[in-house]
GROMACS .gro file of C-alpha atoms in nm:
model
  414
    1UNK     CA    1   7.716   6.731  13.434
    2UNK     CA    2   7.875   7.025  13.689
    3UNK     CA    3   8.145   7.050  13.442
    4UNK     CA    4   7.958   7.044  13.111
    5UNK     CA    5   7.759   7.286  13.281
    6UNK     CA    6   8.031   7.496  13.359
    7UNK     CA    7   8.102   7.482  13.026
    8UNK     CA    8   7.771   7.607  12.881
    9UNK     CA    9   7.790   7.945  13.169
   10UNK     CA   10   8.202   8.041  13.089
   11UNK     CA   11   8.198   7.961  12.679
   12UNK     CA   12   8.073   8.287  12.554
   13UNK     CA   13   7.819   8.295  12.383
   14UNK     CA   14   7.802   8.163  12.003
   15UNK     CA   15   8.195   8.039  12.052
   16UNK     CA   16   8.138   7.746  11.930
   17UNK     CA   17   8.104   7.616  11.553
   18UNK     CA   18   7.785   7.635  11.398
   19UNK     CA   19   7.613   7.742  11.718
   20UNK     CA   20   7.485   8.115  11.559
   21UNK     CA   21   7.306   7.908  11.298
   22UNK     CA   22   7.192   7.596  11.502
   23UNK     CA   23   7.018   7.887  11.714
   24UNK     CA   24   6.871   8.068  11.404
   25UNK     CA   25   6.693   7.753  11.302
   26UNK     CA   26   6.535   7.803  11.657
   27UNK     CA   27   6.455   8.108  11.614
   28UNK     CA   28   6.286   8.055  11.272
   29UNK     CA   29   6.067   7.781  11.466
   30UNK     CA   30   5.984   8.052  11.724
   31UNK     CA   31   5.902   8.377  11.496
   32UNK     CA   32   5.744   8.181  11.160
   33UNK     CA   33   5.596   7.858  11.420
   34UNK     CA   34   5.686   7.649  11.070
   35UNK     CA   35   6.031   7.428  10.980
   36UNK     CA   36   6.283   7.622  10.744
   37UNK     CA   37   6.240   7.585  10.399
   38UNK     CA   38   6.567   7.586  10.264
   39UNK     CA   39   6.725   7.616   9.897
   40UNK     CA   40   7.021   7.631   9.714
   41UNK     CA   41   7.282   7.949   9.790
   42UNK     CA   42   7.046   8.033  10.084
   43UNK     CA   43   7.052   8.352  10.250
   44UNK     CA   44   6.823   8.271  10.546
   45UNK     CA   45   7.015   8.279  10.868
   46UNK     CA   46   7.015   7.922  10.991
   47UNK     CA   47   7.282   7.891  10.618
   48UNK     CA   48   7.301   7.509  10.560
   49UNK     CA   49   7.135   7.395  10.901
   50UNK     CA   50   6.782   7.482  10.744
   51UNK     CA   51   6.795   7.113  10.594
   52UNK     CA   52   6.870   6.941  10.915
   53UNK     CA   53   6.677   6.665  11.127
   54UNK     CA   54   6.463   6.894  11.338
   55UNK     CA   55   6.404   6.677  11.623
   56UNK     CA   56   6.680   6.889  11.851
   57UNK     CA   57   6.559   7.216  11.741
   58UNK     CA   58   6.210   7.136  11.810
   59UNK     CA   59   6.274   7.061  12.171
   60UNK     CA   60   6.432   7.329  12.248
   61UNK     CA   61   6.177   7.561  12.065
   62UNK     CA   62   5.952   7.428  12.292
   63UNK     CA   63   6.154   7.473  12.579
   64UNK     CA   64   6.247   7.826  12.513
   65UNK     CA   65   5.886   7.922  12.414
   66UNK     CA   66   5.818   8.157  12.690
   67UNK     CA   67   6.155   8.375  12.570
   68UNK     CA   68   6.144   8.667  12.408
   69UNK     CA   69   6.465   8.630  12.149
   70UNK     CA   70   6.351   8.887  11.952
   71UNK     CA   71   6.679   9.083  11.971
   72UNK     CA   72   6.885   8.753  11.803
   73UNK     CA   73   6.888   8.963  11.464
   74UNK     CA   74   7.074   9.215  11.626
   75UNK     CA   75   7.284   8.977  11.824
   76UNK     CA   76   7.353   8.791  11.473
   77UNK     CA   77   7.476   9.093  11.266
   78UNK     CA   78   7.779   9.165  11.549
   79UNK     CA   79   7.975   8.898  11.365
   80UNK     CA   80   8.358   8.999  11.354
   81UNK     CA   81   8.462   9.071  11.013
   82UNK     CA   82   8.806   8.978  11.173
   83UNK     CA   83   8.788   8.682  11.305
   84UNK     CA   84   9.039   8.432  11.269
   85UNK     CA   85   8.777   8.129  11.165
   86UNK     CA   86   9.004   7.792  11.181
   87UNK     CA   87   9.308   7.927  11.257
   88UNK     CA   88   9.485   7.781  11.566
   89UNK     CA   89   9.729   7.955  11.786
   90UNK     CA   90   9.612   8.280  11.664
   91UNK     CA   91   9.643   8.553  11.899
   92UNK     CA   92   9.412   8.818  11.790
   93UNK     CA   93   9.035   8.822  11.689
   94UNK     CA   94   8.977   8.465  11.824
   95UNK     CA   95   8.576   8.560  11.895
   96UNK     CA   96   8.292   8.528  11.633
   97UNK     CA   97   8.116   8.773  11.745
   98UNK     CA   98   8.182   9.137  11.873
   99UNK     CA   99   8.075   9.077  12.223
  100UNK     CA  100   7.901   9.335  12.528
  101UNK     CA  101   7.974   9.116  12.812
  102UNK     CA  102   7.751   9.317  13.043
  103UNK     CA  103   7.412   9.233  12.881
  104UNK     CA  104   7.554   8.866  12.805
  105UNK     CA  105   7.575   8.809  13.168
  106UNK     CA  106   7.411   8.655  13.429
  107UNK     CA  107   7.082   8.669  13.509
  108UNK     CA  108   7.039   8.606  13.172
  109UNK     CA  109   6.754   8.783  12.980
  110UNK     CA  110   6.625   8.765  12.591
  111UNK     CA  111   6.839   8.559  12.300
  112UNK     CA  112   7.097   8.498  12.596
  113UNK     CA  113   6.894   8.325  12.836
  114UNK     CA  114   6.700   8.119  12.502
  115UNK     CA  115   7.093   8.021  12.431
  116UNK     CA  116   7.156   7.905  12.798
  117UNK     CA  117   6.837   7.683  12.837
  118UNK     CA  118   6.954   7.506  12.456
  119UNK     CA  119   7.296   7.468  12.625
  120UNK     CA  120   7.161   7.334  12.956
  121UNK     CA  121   6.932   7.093  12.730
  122UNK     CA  122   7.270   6.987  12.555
  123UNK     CA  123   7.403   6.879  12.908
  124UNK     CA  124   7.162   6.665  12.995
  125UNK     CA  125   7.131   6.502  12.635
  126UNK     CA  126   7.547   6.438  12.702
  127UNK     CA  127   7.436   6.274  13.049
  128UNK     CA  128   7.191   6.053  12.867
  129UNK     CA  129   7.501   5.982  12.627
  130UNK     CA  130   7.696   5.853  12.881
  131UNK     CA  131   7.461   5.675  13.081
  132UNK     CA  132   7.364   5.463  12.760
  133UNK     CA  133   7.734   5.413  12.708
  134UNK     CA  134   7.807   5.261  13.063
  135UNK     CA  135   7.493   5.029  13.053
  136UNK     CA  136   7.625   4.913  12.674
  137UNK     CA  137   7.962   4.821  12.859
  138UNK     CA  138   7.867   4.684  13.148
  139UNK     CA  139   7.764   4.330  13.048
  140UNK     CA  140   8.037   4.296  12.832
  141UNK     CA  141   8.348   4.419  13.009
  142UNK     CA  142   8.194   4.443  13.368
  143UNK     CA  143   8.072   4.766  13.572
  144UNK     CA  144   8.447   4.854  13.684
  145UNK     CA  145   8.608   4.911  13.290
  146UNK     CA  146   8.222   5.051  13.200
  147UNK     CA  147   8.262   5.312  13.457
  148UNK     CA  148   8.655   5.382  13.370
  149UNK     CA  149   8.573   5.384  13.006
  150UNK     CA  150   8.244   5.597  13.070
  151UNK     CA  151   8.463   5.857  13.276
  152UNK     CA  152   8.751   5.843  12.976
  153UNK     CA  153   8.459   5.962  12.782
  154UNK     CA  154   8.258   6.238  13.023
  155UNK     CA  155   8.614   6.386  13.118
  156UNK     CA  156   8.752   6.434  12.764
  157UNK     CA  157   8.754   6.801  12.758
  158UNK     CA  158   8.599   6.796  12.373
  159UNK     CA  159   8.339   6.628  12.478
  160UNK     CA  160   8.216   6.859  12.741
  161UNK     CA  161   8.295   7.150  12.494
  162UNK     CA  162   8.064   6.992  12.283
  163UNK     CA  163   7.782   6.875  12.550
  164UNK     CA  164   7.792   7.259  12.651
  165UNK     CA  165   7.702   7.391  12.311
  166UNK     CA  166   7.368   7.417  12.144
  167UNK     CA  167   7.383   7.183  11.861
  168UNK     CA  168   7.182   6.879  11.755
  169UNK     CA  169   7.513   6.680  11.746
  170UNK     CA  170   7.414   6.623  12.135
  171UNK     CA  171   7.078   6.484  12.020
  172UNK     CA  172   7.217   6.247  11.784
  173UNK     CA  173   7.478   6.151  12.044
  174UNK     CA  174   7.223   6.078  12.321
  175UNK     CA  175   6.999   5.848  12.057
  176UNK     CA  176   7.242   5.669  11.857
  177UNK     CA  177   7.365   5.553  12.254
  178UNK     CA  178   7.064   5.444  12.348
  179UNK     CA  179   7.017   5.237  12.005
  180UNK     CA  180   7.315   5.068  12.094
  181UNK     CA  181   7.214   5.005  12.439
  182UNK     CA  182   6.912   4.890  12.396
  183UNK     CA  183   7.042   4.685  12.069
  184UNK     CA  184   7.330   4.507  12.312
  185UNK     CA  185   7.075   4.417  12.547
  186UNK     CA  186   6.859   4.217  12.271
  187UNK     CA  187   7.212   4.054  12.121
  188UNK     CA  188   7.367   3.948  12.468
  189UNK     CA  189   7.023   3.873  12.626
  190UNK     CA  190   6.890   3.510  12.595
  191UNK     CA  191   6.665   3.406  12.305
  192UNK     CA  192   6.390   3.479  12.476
  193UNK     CA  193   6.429   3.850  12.486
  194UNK     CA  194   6.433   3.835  12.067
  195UNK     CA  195   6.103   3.767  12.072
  196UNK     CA  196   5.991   4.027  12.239
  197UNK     CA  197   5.750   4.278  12.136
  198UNK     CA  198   5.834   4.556  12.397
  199UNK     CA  199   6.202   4.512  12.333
  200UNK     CA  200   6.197   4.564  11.994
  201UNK     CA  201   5.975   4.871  12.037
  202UNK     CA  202   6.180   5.040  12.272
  203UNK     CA  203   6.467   4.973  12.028
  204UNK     CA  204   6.241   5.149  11.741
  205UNK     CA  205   6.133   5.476  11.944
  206UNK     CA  206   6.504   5.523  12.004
  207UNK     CA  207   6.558   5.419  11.639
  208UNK     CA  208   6.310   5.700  11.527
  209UNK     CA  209   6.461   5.980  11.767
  210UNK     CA  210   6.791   5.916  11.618
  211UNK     CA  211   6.609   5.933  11.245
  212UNK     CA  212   6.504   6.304  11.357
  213UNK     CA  213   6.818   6.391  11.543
  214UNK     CA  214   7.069   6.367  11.218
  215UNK     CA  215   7.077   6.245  10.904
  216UNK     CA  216   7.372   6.048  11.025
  217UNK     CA  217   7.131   5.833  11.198
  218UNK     CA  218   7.053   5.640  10.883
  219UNK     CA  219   7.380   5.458  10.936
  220UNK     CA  220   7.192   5.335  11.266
  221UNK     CA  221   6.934   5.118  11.010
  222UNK     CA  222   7.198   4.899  10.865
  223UNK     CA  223   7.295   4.786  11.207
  224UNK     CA  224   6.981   4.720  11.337
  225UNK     CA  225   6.863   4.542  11.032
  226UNK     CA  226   7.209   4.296  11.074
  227UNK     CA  227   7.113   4.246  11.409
  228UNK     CA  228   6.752   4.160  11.314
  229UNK     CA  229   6.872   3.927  11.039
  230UNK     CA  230   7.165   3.771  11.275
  231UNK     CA  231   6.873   3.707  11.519
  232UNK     CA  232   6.592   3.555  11.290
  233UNK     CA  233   6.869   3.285  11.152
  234UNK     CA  234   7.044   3.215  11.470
  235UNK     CA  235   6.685   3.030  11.556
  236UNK     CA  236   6.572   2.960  11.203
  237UNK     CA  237   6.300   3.214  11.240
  238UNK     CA  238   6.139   3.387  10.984
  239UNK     CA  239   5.859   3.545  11.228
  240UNK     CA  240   6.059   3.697  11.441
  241UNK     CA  241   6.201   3.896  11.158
  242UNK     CA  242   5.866   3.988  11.070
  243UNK     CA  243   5.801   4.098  11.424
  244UNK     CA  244   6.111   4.275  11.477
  245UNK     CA  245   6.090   4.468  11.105
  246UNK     CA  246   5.734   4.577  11.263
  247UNK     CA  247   5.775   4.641  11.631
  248UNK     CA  248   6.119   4.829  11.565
  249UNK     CA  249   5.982   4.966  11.240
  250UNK     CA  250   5.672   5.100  11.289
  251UNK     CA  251   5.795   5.349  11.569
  252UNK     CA  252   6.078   5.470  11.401
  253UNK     CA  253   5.888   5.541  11.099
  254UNK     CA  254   5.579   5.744  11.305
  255UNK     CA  255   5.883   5.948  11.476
  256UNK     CA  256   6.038   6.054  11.178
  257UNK     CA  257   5.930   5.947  10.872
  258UNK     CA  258   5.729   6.237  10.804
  259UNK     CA  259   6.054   6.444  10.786
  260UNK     CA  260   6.186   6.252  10.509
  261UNK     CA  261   5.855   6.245  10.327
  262UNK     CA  262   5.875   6.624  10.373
  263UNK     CA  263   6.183   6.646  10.190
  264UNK     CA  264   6.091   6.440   9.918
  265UNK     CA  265   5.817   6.641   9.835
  266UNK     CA  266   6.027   6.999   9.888
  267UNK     CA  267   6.356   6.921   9.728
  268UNK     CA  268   6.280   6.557   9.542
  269UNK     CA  269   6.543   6.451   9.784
  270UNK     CA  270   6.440   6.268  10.124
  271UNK     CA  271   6.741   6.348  10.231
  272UNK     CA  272   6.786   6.713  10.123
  273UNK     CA  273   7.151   6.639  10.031
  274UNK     CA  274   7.097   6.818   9.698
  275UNK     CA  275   7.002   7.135   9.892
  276UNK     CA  276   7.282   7.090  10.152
  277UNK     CA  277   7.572   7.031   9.896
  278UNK     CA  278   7.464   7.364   9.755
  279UNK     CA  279   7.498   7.582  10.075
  280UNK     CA  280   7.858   7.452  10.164
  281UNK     CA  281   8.214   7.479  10.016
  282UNK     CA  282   8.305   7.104   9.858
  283UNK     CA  283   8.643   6.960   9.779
  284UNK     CA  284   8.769   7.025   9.411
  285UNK     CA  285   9.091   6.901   9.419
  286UNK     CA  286   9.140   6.580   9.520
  287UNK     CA  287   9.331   6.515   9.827
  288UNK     CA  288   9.693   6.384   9.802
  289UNK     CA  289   9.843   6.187  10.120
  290UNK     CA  290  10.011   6.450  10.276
  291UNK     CA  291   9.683   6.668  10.254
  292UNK     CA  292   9.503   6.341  10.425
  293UNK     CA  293   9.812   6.334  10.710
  294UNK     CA  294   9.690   6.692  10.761
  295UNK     CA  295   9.382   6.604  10.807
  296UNK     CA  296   9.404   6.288  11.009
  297UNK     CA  297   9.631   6.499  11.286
  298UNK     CA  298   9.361   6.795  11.270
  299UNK     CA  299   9.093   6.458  11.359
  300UNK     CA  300   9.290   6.396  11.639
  301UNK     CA  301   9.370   6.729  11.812
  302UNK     CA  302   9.031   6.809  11.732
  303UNK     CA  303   8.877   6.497  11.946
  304UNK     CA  304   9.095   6.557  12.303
  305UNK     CA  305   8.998   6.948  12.238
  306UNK     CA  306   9.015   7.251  12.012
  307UNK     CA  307   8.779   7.525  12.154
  308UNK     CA  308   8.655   7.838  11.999
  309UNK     CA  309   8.559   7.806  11.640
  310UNK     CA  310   8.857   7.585  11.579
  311UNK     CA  311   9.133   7.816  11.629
  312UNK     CA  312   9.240   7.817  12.055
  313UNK     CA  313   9.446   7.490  12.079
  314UNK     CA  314   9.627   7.348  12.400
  315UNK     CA  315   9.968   7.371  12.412
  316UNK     CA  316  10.153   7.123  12.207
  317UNK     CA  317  10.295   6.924  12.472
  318UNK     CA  318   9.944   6.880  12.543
  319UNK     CA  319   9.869   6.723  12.203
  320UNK     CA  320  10.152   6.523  12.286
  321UNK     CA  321  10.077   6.408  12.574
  322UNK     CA  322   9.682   6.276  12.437
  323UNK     CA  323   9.930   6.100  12.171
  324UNK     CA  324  10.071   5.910  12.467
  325UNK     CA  325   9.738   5.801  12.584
  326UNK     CA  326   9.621   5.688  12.262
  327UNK     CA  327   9.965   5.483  12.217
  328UNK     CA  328   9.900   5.302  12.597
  329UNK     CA  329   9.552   5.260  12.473
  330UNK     CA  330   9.603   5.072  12.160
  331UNK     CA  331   9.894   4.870  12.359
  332UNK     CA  332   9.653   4.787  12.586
  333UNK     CA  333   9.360   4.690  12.311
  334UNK     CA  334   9.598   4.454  12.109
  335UNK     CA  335   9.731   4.267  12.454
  336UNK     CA  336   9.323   4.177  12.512
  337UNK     CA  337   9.295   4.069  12.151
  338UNK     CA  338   9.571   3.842  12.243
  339UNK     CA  339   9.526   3.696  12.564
  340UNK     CA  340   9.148   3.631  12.383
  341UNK     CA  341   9.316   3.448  12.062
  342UNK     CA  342   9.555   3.247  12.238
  343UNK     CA  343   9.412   3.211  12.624
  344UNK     CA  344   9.628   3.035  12.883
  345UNK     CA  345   9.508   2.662  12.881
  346UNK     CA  346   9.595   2.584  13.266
  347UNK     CA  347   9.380   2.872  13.364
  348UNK     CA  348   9.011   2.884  13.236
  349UNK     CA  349   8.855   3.019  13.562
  350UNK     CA  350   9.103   3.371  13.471
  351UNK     CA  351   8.933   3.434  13.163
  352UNK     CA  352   8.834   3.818  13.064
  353UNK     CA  353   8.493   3.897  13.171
  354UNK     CA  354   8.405   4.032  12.794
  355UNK     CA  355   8.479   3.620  12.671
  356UNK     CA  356   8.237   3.473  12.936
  357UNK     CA  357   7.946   3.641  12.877
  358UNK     CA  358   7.949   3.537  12.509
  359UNK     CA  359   8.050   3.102  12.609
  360UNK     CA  360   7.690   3.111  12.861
  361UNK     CA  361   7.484   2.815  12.775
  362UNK     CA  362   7.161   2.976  12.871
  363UNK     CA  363   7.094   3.124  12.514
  364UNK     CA  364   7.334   3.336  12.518
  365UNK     CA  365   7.572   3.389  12.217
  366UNK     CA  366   7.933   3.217  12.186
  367UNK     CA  367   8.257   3.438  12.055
  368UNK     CA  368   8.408   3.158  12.020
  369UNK     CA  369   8.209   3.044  11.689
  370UNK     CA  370   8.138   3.217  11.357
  371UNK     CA  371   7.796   3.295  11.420
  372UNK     CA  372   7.878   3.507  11.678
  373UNK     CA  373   7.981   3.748  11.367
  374UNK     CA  374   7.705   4.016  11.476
  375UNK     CA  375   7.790   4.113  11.771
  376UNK     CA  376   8.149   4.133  11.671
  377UNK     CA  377   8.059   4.396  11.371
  378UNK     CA  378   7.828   4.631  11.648
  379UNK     CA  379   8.131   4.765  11.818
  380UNK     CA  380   8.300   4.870  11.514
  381UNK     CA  381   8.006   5.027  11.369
  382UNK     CA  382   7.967   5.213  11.687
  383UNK     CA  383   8.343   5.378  11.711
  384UNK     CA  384   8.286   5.413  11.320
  385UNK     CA  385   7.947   5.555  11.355
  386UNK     CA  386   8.067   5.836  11.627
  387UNK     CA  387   8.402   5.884  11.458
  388UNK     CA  388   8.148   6.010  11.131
  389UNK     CA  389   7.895   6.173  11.332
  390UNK     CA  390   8.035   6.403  11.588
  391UNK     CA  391   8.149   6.784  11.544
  392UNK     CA  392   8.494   6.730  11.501
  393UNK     CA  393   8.687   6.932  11.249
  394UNK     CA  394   9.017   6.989  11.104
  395UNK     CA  395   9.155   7.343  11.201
  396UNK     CA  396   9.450   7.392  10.974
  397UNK     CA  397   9.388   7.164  10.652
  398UNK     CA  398   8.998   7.335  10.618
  399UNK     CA  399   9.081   7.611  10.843
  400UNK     CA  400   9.032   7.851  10.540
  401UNK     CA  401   8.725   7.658  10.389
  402UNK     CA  402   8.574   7.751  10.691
  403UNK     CA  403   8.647   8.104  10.649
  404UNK     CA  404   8.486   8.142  10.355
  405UNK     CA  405   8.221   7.978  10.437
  406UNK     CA  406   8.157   8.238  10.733
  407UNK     CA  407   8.273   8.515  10.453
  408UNK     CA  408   7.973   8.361  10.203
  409UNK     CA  409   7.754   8.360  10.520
  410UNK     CA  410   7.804   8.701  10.616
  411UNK     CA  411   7.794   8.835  10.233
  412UNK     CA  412   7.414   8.693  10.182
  413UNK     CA  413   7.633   8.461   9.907
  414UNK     CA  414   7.511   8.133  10.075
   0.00000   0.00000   0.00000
């Protein structure tokens, strides 16, 4: 948290993507006291945002009531006509906006101060992230590699960049975690636990937060509804499904399904994605595979850290050096898939924490037999799930996409 928040007080302010308009659908909430209502080619500030999940925004409307950001109109049209949008390595005109670092400093007073309270909400969304994270972990790999992986996460320097900024990515980070938590929990806890109402509604109201945090939440349903269905056979049960499709349902739906009733009857769409793939810039051409290699190496510098709006980079021995990580990493990952497909036979006591807790008698499940499959898929759907989800970009392969997009922004053009 100090250094996410350390973040949020030295990254100036609107320097990171999206931000300016994540912070106009904010404003909207505090000057109209309504949601955006969006439409195609808008010219409203909040651009493509206006069709998001409003859960984020909402909070931090509420917690920034007592703010006057009057002056963010002002603060909005200083946007750099220059600036190098997506363009790493770039010396010159690396700022969105045209900044007065006097009135931008602390103590912190009008659309500034508004920005800072978002930011410090961000932080301790990202401290909810990782908190769900380590108690995922922890009763399948034990509390020393869930507090090594939980610090690989906290420390990567993208992911504080991104804790630090106001965005609802931080929302949908901190709910999707806690689905997964709270999911892992049921699936390694003994049979017991499935039938339990409480569990299953905790599961839901985290369900439902993640409905109105993102749209990318949605993927969220499919793996809760595997998990139900893995559950309800694994003890021939068709009344727990029942109870799990209402517990877990019926909160997640009061949360958020008004939202996507809303959109349904605004745009025909309950998810809005008619309106959104009308206020940004789509692929034409279709992508050939060295336009994909671009892409995949913008991916990865873009998850250790690229700051600004995508265009100030670490050094390339930097990059380089991540690259090294990743390669001990995967080294590492396909010598445990090993040592768990072909285990020493002399030595049964030695066996990795992660393959005990799934051979318990008490209920538990066994990874040693097919129906095991569910908890097997989670995992993947989780690294999928965030890989999808989170903020990352590519800087050079939609580096000038970007840019005009900003250029269309500015221009009233959508």
């Amino acid at each position: 948290m100090l250094l996410a928040g350390a973040y949020s007080v030295v990254t100036p302010a609107f320097e990171t993507p999206d931000e300016i308009w994540h912070f106009a659908y904010i404003h909207h909430l505090h000057t109209e006291r309504a949601l955006p209502v969006s439409a195609p080619q808008t010219t409203a500030l909040w651009r493509q945002q206006g069709v998001q999940a409003p859960g984020y925004y909402l909070a931090v409307a509420l917690l920034t009531a007592w703010v006057d950001a009057s002056d963010f109109p002002t603060i909005y049209d200083r946007a750099n006509p220059h600036a190098a949008i997506g363009r790493p390595g770039t010396a010159d005109n690396r700022n969105y906006l045209v900044h007065h670092f006097p009135e931008e400093s602390f103590p912190w007073r009008g659309v500034f101060l508004a920005l800072h309270l978002a930011r410090f909400l961000s932080v301790l969304l990202a401290a909810v992230t990782l908190w769900a994270v380590y108690g995922l972990l922890a009763p399948l790999v034990g509390e020393r590699l869930a507090l090594l992986a939980t610090a690989g996460l906290a420390f990567t320097p993208q992911f504080l960049f991104v804790s630090a900024a106001a965005s609802n990515d931080n929302a949908i980070n901190a709910a999707a975690a806690l689905v997964l938590w709270q999911l892992t929990r049921l699936l390694t806890g003994p049979a017991q636990r499935w039938r339990s109402w409480r569990a299953w509604g905790l599961l839901g109201v985290f369900l439902g937060a993640a409905l109105l945090a993102k749209l990318s939440g949605l993927a969220l349903v499919g793996v809760v509804g595997a998990a139900a269905l893995w559950m309800a056979w694994r003890v021939r049960s068709f009344r727990l499904l029942v109870r799990a499709a209402l517990a877990c349902g019926l909160p997640a739906l009061v949360l958020a399904g008004w939202w996507y009733v809303r959109n349904w009857r605004l745009y025909g769409d309950p998810l809005a994605w008619n309106i959104w793939q009308q206020n940004i810039l789509l692929r034409v051409i279709p992508a050939d595979w060295r336009t994909i290699l671009a892409e995949l190496e913008s991916l990865e510098r873009s998850y250790w850290g690229l700051f600004g709006w995508f265009n100030v980079p670490y050094p390339e021995w930097v990059y380089w050096a991540f690259r090294g990580v990743e390669v001990m990493v995967a080294l590492g990952l396909l010598a445990a898939l090993l040592r768990g497909v072909c285990p020493e036979k002399k030595d049964r006591t030695r066996m990795p924490r992660i393959r005990r807790i799934f051979t318990d008698q008490k209920g538990r499940m066994d990874f040693h037999r097919a129906d095991a499959a569910p908890i097997c898929t989670i995992l993947p759907f989780a690294v999928i799930y965030a890989f999808f989800h989170s903020p990352r970009r590519t800087e050079s392969a939609w580096g000038s996409a970007l840019k005009n997009r900003i250029e269309r922004g500015r221009h009233g053009s959508g």
